[in-house]
PDB file of C-alpha atoms in Angstrom:
ATOM      1  CA  MET R 703       4.075 -44.526  29.533  1.00  0.00           C
ATOM      2  CA  ASN R 704       7.496 -45.979  28.993  1.00  0.00           C
ATOM      3  CA  ILE R 705      10.083 -45.583  26.233  1.00  0.00           C
ATOM      4  CA  ASP R 706       9.180 -48.822  24.471  1.00  0.00           C
ATOM      5  CA  SER R 707       5.564 -47.739  23.971  1.00  0.00           C
ATOM      6  CA  ILE R 708       6.719 -44.357  22.601  1.00  0.00           C
ATOM      7  CA  LYS R 709       9.043 -46.153  20.156  1.00  0.00           C
ATOM      8  CA  GLU R 710       6.161 -48.343  18.958  1.00  0.00           C
ATOM      9  CA  ILE R 711       3.988 -45.286  18.328  1.00  0.00           C
ATOM     10  CA  MET R 712       6.806 -43.455  16.540  1.00  0.00           C
ATOM     11  CA  ASP R 713       7.628 -46.465  14.301  1.00  0.00           C
ATOM     12  CA  GLY R 714       4.211 -46.174  12.681  1.00  0.00           C
ATOM     13  CA  ILE R 715       4.663 -42.466  11.778  1.00  0.00           C
ATOM     14  CA  ASP R 716       6.375 -41.373   8.576  1.00  0.00           C
ATOM     15  CA  PRO R 717       7.914 -37.889   9.127  1.00  0.00           C
ATOM     16  CA  GLY R 718       7.978 -37.245   5.379  1.00  0.00           C
ATOM     17  CA  ALA R 719       4.180 -37.524   5.277  1.00  0.00           C
ATOM     18  CA  ILE R 720       3.855 -34.688   7.797  1.00  0.00           C
ATOM     19  CA  LEU R 721       5.921 -32.182   5.773  1.00  0.00           C
ATOM     20  CA  PRO R 722       4.206 -30.379   2.890  1.00  0.00           C
ATOM     21  CA  ASP R 723       5.192 -31.069  -0.696  1.00  0.00           C
ATOM     22  CA  LEU R 724       7.868 -28.494  -1.578  1.00  0.00           C
ATOM     23  CA  SER R 725       6.579 -27.975  -5.127  1.00  0.00           C
ATOM     24  CA  THR R 726       3.192 -26.811  -3.848  1.00  0.00           C
ATOM     25  CA  LEU R 727       4.868 -24.761  -1.129  1.00  0.00           C
ATOM     26  CA  PHE R 728       6.970 -22.844  -3.675  1.00  0.00           C
ATOM     27  CA  GLY R 729       3.904 -22.427  -5.889  1.00  0.00           C
ATOM     28  CA  ARG R 730       2.154 -20.783  -2.958  1.00  0.00           C
ATOM     29  CA  VAL R 731       5.143 -18.508  -2.336  1.00  0.00           C
ATOM     30  CA  GLU R 732       4.851 -17.264  -5.910  1.00  0.00           C
ATOM     31  CA  VAL R 733       1.146 -16.520  -5.500  1.00  0.00           C
ATOM     32  CA  ILE R 734       1.713 -14.853  -2.114  1.00  0.00           C
ATOM     33  CA  CYS R 735       4.464 -12.649  -3.590  1.00  0.00           C
ATOM     34  CA  LYS R 736       2.227 -11.649  -6.517  1.00  0.00           C
ATOM     35  CA  ILE R 737      -0.599 -10.743  -4.163  1.00  0.00           C
ATOM     36  CA  ALA R 738       1.734  -8.816  -1.838  1.00  0.00           C
ATOM     37  CA  VAL R 739       3.166  -6.809  -4.727  1.00  0.00           C
ATOM     38  CA  LEU R 740      -0.219  -5.987  -6.289  1.00  0.00           C
ATOM     39  CA  VAL R 741      -2.370  -5.278  -3.219  1.00  0.00           C
ATOM     40  CA  GLY R 742      -0.704  -1.967  -2.300  1.00  0.00           C
ATOM     41  CA  PRO R 743      -1.098  -0.291  -5.693  1.00  0.00           C
ATOM     42  CA  ILE R 744      -4.690  -1.479  -6.078  1.00  0.00           C
ATOM     43  CA  VAL R 745      -5.598  -0.134  -2.618  1.00  0.00           C
ATOM     44  CA  LEU R 746      -3.837   3.139  -3.492  1.00  0.00           C
ATOM     45  CA  LEU R 747      -5.846   3.392  -6.718  1.00  0.00           C
ATOM     46  CA  ILE R 748      -9.115   2.775  -4.841  1.00  0.00           C
ATOM     47  CA  MET R 749      -8.203   5.340  -2.168  1.00  0.00           C
ATOM     48  CA  GLY R 750      -7.318   7.913  -4.835  1.00  0.00           C
ATOM     49  CA  LEU R 751     -10.659   7.416  -6.566  1.00  0.00           C
ATOM     50  CA  ALA R 752     -12.476   7.614  -3.220  1.00  0.00           C
ATOM     51  CA  TYR R 753     -10.711  10.885  -2.339  1.00  0.00           C
ATOM     52  CA  LEU R 754     -11.546  12.264  -5.755  1.00  0.00           C
ATOM     53  CA  PHE R 755     -15.212  11.268  -5.977  1.00  0.00           C
ATOM     54  CA  LEU R 756     -16.478  10.296  -2.506  1.00  0.00           C
ATOM     55  CA  SER R 757     -14.852  12.725  -0.083  1.00  0.00           C
ATOM     56  CA  PRO R 758     -17.166  14.766   2.140  1.00  0.00           C
ATOM     57  CA  LYS R 759     -17.730  18.414   1.302  1.00  0.00           C
ATOM     58  CA  GLU R 760     -16.408  19.626   4.661  1.00  0.00           C
ATOM     59  CA  ALA R 761     -13.371  18.661   6.707  1.00  0.00           C
ATOM     60  CA  ASN R 762     -13.809  15.787   9.134  1.00  0.00           C
ATOM     61  CA  HIS R 763     -11.673  13.358  11.076  1.00  0.00           C
ATOM     62  CA  TYR R 764     -13.248  10.179   9.677  1.00  0.00           C
ATOM     63  CA  PHE R 765     -12.817  10.063   5.915  1.00  0.00           C
ATOM     64  CA  GLY R 766     -10.625  11.950   3.491  1.00  0.00           C
ATOM     65  CA  TYR R 767      -6.990  12.904   3.119  1.00  0.00           C
ATOM     66  CA  GLN R 768      -6.188  14.733   6.320  1.00  0.00           C
ATOM     67  CA  CYS R 769      -3.291  17.117   6.645  1.00  0.00           C
ATOM     68  CA  TYR R 770      -2.931  20.039   9.016  1.00  0.00           C
ATOM     69  CA  TYR R 771      -3.054  22.812   6.420  1.00  0.00           C
ATOM     70  CA  GLY R 772      -5.775  21.130   4.386  1.00  0.00           C
ATOM     71  CA  MET R 773      -8.301  21.031   7.207  1.00  0.00           C
ATOM     72  CA  GLY R 774      -8.410  24.755   7.988  1.00  0.00           C
ATOM     73  CA  SER R 775     -11.237  25.698   5.626  1.00  0.00           C
ATOM     74  CA  ILE R 776     -13.649  24.210   3.122  1.00  0.00           C
ATOM     75  CA  GLN R 777     -11.588  25.597   0.221  1.00  0.00           C
ATOM     76  CA  ALA R 778      -8.380  24.023   1.575  1.00  0.00           C
ATOM     77  CA  TRP R 779     -10.184  20.735   2.293  1.00  0.00           C
ATOM     78  CA  ARG R 780     -11.631  20.438  -1.205  1.00  0.00           C
ATOM     79  CA  PHE R 781      -8.292  21.328  -2.783  1.00  0.00           C
ATOM     80  CA  THR R 782      -6.368  18.699  -0.804  1.00  0.00           C
ATOM     81  CA  GLN R 783      -9.027  16.054  -1.537  1.00  0.00           C
ATOM     82  CA  ARG R 784      -8.878  16.760  -5.251  1.00  0.00           C
ATOM     83  CA  LEU R 785      -5.069  16.873  -5.275  1.00  0.00           C
ATOM     84  CA  SER R 786      -4.682  13.697  -3.206  1.00  0.00           C
ATOM     85  CA  GLY R 787      -7.237  11.900  -5.384  1.00  0.00           C
ATOM     86  CA  ILE R 788      -5.389  12.796  -8.565  1.00  0.00           C
ATOM     87  CA  VAL R 789      -1.915  12.047  -7.181  1.00  0.00           C
ATOM     88  CA  MET R 790      -2.783   8.823  -5.374  1.00  0.00           C
ATOM     89  CA  GLY R 791      -5.105   7.550  -8.086  1.00  0.00           C
ATOM     90  CA  GLY R 792      -2.507   8.222 -10.774  1.00  0.00           C
ATOM     91  CA  LEU R 793       0.294   6.689  -8.737  1.00  0.00           C
ATOM     92  CA  GLY R 794      -1.903   3.694  -7.940  1.00  0.00           C
ATOM     93  CA  LEU R 795      -2.683   3.167 -11.626  1.00  0.00           C
ATOM     94  CA  ILE R 796       0.962   3.469 -12.675  1.00  0.00           C
ATOM     95  CA  LEU R 797       2.150   1.162  -9.882  1.00  0.00           C
ATOM     96  CA  THR R 798      -0.577  -1.402 -10.597  1.00  0.00           C
ATOM     97  CA  VAL R 799       0.407  -1.685 -14.249  1.00  0.00           C
ATOM     98  CA  THR R 800       4.139  -1.686 -13.458  1.00  0.00           C
ATOM     99  CA  MET R 801       3.882  -4.276 -10.689  1.00  0.00           C
ATOM    100  CA  TYR R 802       1.662  -6.473 -12.872  1.00  0.00           C
ATOM    101  CA  PHE R 803       4.361  -6.639 -15.544  1.00  0.00           C
ATOM    102  CA  ILE R 804       7.086  -7.203 -12.941  1.00  0.00           C
ATOM    103  CA  SER R 805       5.088  -9.981 -11.248  1.00  0.00           C
ATOM    104  CA  ALA R 806       4.505 -11.645 -14.627  1.00  0.00           C
ATOM    105  CA  LYS R 807       8.201 -12.624 -14.538  1.00  0.00           C
ATOM    106  CA  PHE R 808       7.877 -14.343 -11.124  1.00  0.00           C
ATOM    107  CA  PRO R 809       7.225 -17.904 -12.427  1.00  0.00           C
ATOM    108  CA  GLY R 810      10.736 -18.254 -13.881  1.00  0.00           C
ATOM    109  CA  MET R 811      12.537 -17.290 -10.651  1.00  0.00           C
ATOM    110  CA  ASN R 812      13.806 -19.454  -7.830  1.00  0.00           C
ATOM    111  CA  ALA R 813      12.463 -18.863  -4.318  1.00  0.00           C
ATOM    112  CA  MET R 814      15.225 -16.568  -3.057  1.00  0.00           C
ATOM    113  CA  GLU R 815      15.245 -14.467  -6.221  1.00  0.00           C
ATOM    114  CA  LEU R 816      11.451 -14.251  -6.066  1.00  0.00           C
ATOM    115  CA  ALA R 817      11.444 -13.099  -2.440  1.00  0.00           C
ATOM    116  CA  GLY R 818      14.169 -10.535  -3.112  1.00  0.00           C
ATOM    117  CA  LYS R 819      12.302  -9.087  -6.092  1.00  0.00           C
ATOM    118  CA  ALA R 820       9.031  -8.931  -4.112  1.00  0.00           C
ATOM    119  CA  VAL R 821      10.694  -7.148  -1.179  1.00  0.00           C
ATOM    120  CA  SER R 822      12.378  -4.624  -3.479  1.00  0.00           C
ATOM    121  CA  CYS R 823       9.026  -3.939  -5.172  1.00  0.00           C
ATOM    122  CA  LEU R 824       7.374  -3.387  -1.790  1.00  0.00           C
ATOM    123  CA  VAL R 825      10.148  -1.017  -0.701  1.00  0.00           C
ATOM    124  CA  TRP R 826       9.830   1.007  -3.911  1.00  0.00           C
ATOM    125  CA  GLU R 827       6.059   1.185  -3.488  1.00  0.00           C
ATOM    126  CA  ALA R 828       6.441   2.469   0.086  1.00  0.00           C
ATOM    127  CA  VAL R 829       9.019   5.079  -0.942  1.00  0.00           C
ATOM    128  CA  LEU R 830       6.871   6.372  -3.821  1.00  0.00           C
ATOM    129  CA  ILE R 831       3.772   6.547  -1.614  1.00  0.00           C
ATOM    130  CA  ALA R 832       5.706   8.449   1.075  1.00  0.00           C
ATOM    131  CA  LEU R 833       7.020  10.895  -1.545  1.00  0.00           C
ATOM    132  CA  ALA R 834       3.501  11.413  -2.928  1.00  0.00           C
ATOM    133  CA  MET R 835       2.081  12.101   0.523  1.00  0.00           C
ATOM    134  CA  GLY R 836       4.952  14.457   1.308  1.00  0.00           C
ATOM    135  CA  GLY R 837       4.295  16.323  -1.940  1.00  0.00           C
ATOM    136  CA  ILE R 838       0.598  16.694  -1.143  1.00  0.00           C
ATOM    137  CA  ASN R 839       1.346  17.969   2.364  1.00  0.00           C
ATOM    138  CA  LEU R 840       4.019  20.365   1.078  1.00  0.00           C
ATOM    139  CA  THR R 841       1.656  21.744  -1.563  1.00  0.00           C
ATOM    140  CA  ALA R 842      -1.049  22.332   1.053  1.00  0.00           C
ATOM    141  CA  PHE R 843       1.525  23.991   3.327  1.00  0.00           C
ATOM    142  CA  LEU R 844       2.745  26.307   0.555  1.00  0.00           C
ATOM    143  CA  LEU R 845      -0.738  27.327  -0.577  1.00  0.00           C
ATOM    144  CA  PHE R 846      -2.671  27.631   2.705  1.00  0.00           C
ATOM    145  CA  ASN R 847      -1.986  28.981   6.175  1.00  0.00           C
ATOM    146  CA  ARG R 848      -3.074  27.160   9.325  1.00  0.00           C
ATOM    147  CA  LYS R 849      -6.537  28.770   9.163  1.00  0.00           C
ATOM    148  CA  GLY R 850      -7.043  27.408   5.646  1.00  0.00           C
ATOM    149  CA  GLU R 851      -6.740  30.783   3.937  1.00  0.00           C
ATOM    150  CA  LEU R 852      -4.698  31.226   0.790  1.00  0.00           C
ATOM    151  CA  ARG R 853      -1.249  32.569   1.566  1.00  0.00           C
ATOM    152  CA  LYS R 854      -0.611  36.086   0.347  1.00  0.00           C
ATOM    153  CA  LYS R 855       2.218  36.540  -2.113  1.00  0.00           C
ATOM    154  CA  LYS R 856       4.919  38.949  -1.014  1.00  0.00           C
TER     155      LYS R 856
END
């Protein structure tokens, strides 16, 4: 193959036809940002409901909210499952509603503003989930010892 044959092949190709239409690309970015912002809270809501209603009666390493102090006894296990179900389900519901209203404003934003808002929403979701999990673990630590027995008050 020589250079002249490559030039002939390239003359018949329009590079603009290869690139996607930018209006559809930005429309997809909006949908992707909405999905990214709403998936986390919906999954959190489902997990909270599962911990509340579907958790096993005894501690296991397969399903349920597992923390060190919550797995020591059946009483500690059931308490942490109920607490994590209420906290995560409630947080998931609040975040789902909040993120739905925030994502309803996405269509009026330009691409950079949209991406910035989506990233800030994701960061806030992660921080709130980490705080909720820390609160559940701290509560289990304060109420139960490592054997799962209630701590005695001094």
